[in-house]
Amino acid sequence: MSNVYIPNILLAIPRNPITAVGLPLAFGILSGSSTAKVVRGKWYKGLYTPPGRPPRQVFPIVWPMLYLSMGYASHLAVKALDTATSPSARADLTLGIALYYAQLGLNCVWSPLFFNWKLLGTALIDSVLLAGTTYYMTKLLDGPTNSKTTYFLIPYCAWLTFATYLNGGIWYLNRGRPATEEDKLL
């Protein structure tokens, strides 16, 4: 039995598919709004990166699709909660939805940590927590939604794995390199 409490507003938002996909998309846009300037600057261009880093133009294409996908998964999860009768299904769905909001918060914090404050190690910790939370959320939501949410969340899980690899590689390859004063101002 889940003892997790989710305020009604956090259940009402994903009940509507438009607000369900709009919330993560809006948070993603707000979170990443300052990154465009940083990725064109000297600091980002000067980072040592691990093999496999895609061109920066890939990220503004991939992330909105992932935000829409995770938002729709939240819609499916709340709809399943509304009709679930099994206590174990209700518990898994309730905890899964709570973890959805937790991962959304971790996701929103990552860009400022990495790009604005240039805290590569802290961003890596956030990325590991984000990935772990999302994997567990996906597992919890799978059974009660008959795998419907999983189809929408697997691409996100895969991308988070890749993003954590990139973040870890960038942190490792650049550890100990001091940021210039110009970097700190961006």
PDB file of C-alpha atoms in Angstrom, residues 10-11 13-17 19-21 23-24 68-80 97 100-101 103 137 141 149 152-153:
ATOM      1  CA  LEU A  10      -0.993  17.339  -9.684  1.00  0.00           C
ATOM      2  CA  LEU A  11      -3.507  14.696 -10.711  1.00  0.00           C
ATOM      3  CA  ILE A  13      -2.996  18.494 -14.783  1.00  0.00           C
ATOM      4  CA  PRO A  14      -2.240  15.180 -16.530  1.00  0.00           C
ATOM      5  CA  ARG A  15      -5.920  14.174 -16.765  1.00  0.00           C
ATOM      6  CA  ASN A  16      -6.168  16.532 -19.715  1.00  0.00           C
ATOM      7  CA  PRO A  17      -3.812  15.400 -22.500  1.00  0.00           C
ATOM      8  CA  THR A  19      -1.961  20.114 -20.093  1.00  0.00           C
ATOM      9  CA  ALA A  20      -0.242  16.745 -19.594  1.00  0.00           C
ATOM     10  CA  VAL A  21       2.087  17.365 -22.538  1.00  0.00           C
ATOM     11  CA  LEU A  23       3.573  21.051 -18.501  1.00  0.00           C
ATOM     12  CA  PRO A  24       6.856  19.242 -19.228  1.00  0.00           C
ATOM     13  CA  LEU A  68       5.731  15.502 -25.160  1.00  0.00           C
ATOM     14  CA  SER A  69       6.209  11.755 -24.747  1.00  0.00           C
ATOM     15  CA  MET A  70       6.721  11.874 -20.963  1.00  0.00           C
ATOM     16  CA  GLY A  71       3.738  14.199 -20.634  1.00  0.00           C
ATOM     17  CA  TYR A  72       1.496  11.806 -22.511  1.00  0.00           C
ATOM     18  CA  ALA A  73       2.769   8.937 -20.346  1.00  0.00           C
ATOM     19  CA  SER A  74       1.675  10.935 -17.283  1.00  0.00           C
ATOM     20  CA  HIS A  75      -1.769  11.285 -18.851  1.00  0.00           C
ATOM     21  CA  LEU A  76      -2.011   7.527 -19.364  1.00  0.00           C
ATOM     22  CA  ALA A  77      -0.843   6.890 -15.791  1.00  0.00           C
ATOM     23  CA  VAL A  78      -3.457   9.183 -14.226  1.00  0.00           C
ATOM     24  CA  LYS A  79      -6.200   7.728 -16.414  1.00  0.00           C
ATOM     25  CA  ALA A  80      -5.148   4.247 -15.234  1.00  0.00           C
ATOM     26  CA  ILE A  97       3.078   9.616 -10.654  1.00  0.00           C
ATOM     27  CA  TYR A 100       7.075  11.588 -12.489  1.00  0.00           C
ATOM     28  CA  TYR A 101       6.973  14.962 -10.765  1.00  0.00           C
ATOM     29  CA  GLN A 103      12.019  13.438 -12.274  1.00  0.00           C
ATOM     30  CA  MET A 137       8.948   5.238 -12.478  1.00  0.00           C
ATOM     31  CA  LEU A 141       3.838   2.347 -14.368  1.00  0.00           C
ATOM     32  CA  THR A 149       3.363   4.236 -20.607  1.00  0.00           C
ATOM     33  CA  PHE A 152       6.347   6.514 -24.327  1.00  0.00           C
ATOM     34  CA  LEU A 153       9.034   6.375 -21.621  1.00  0.00           C
TER      35      LEU A 153
END
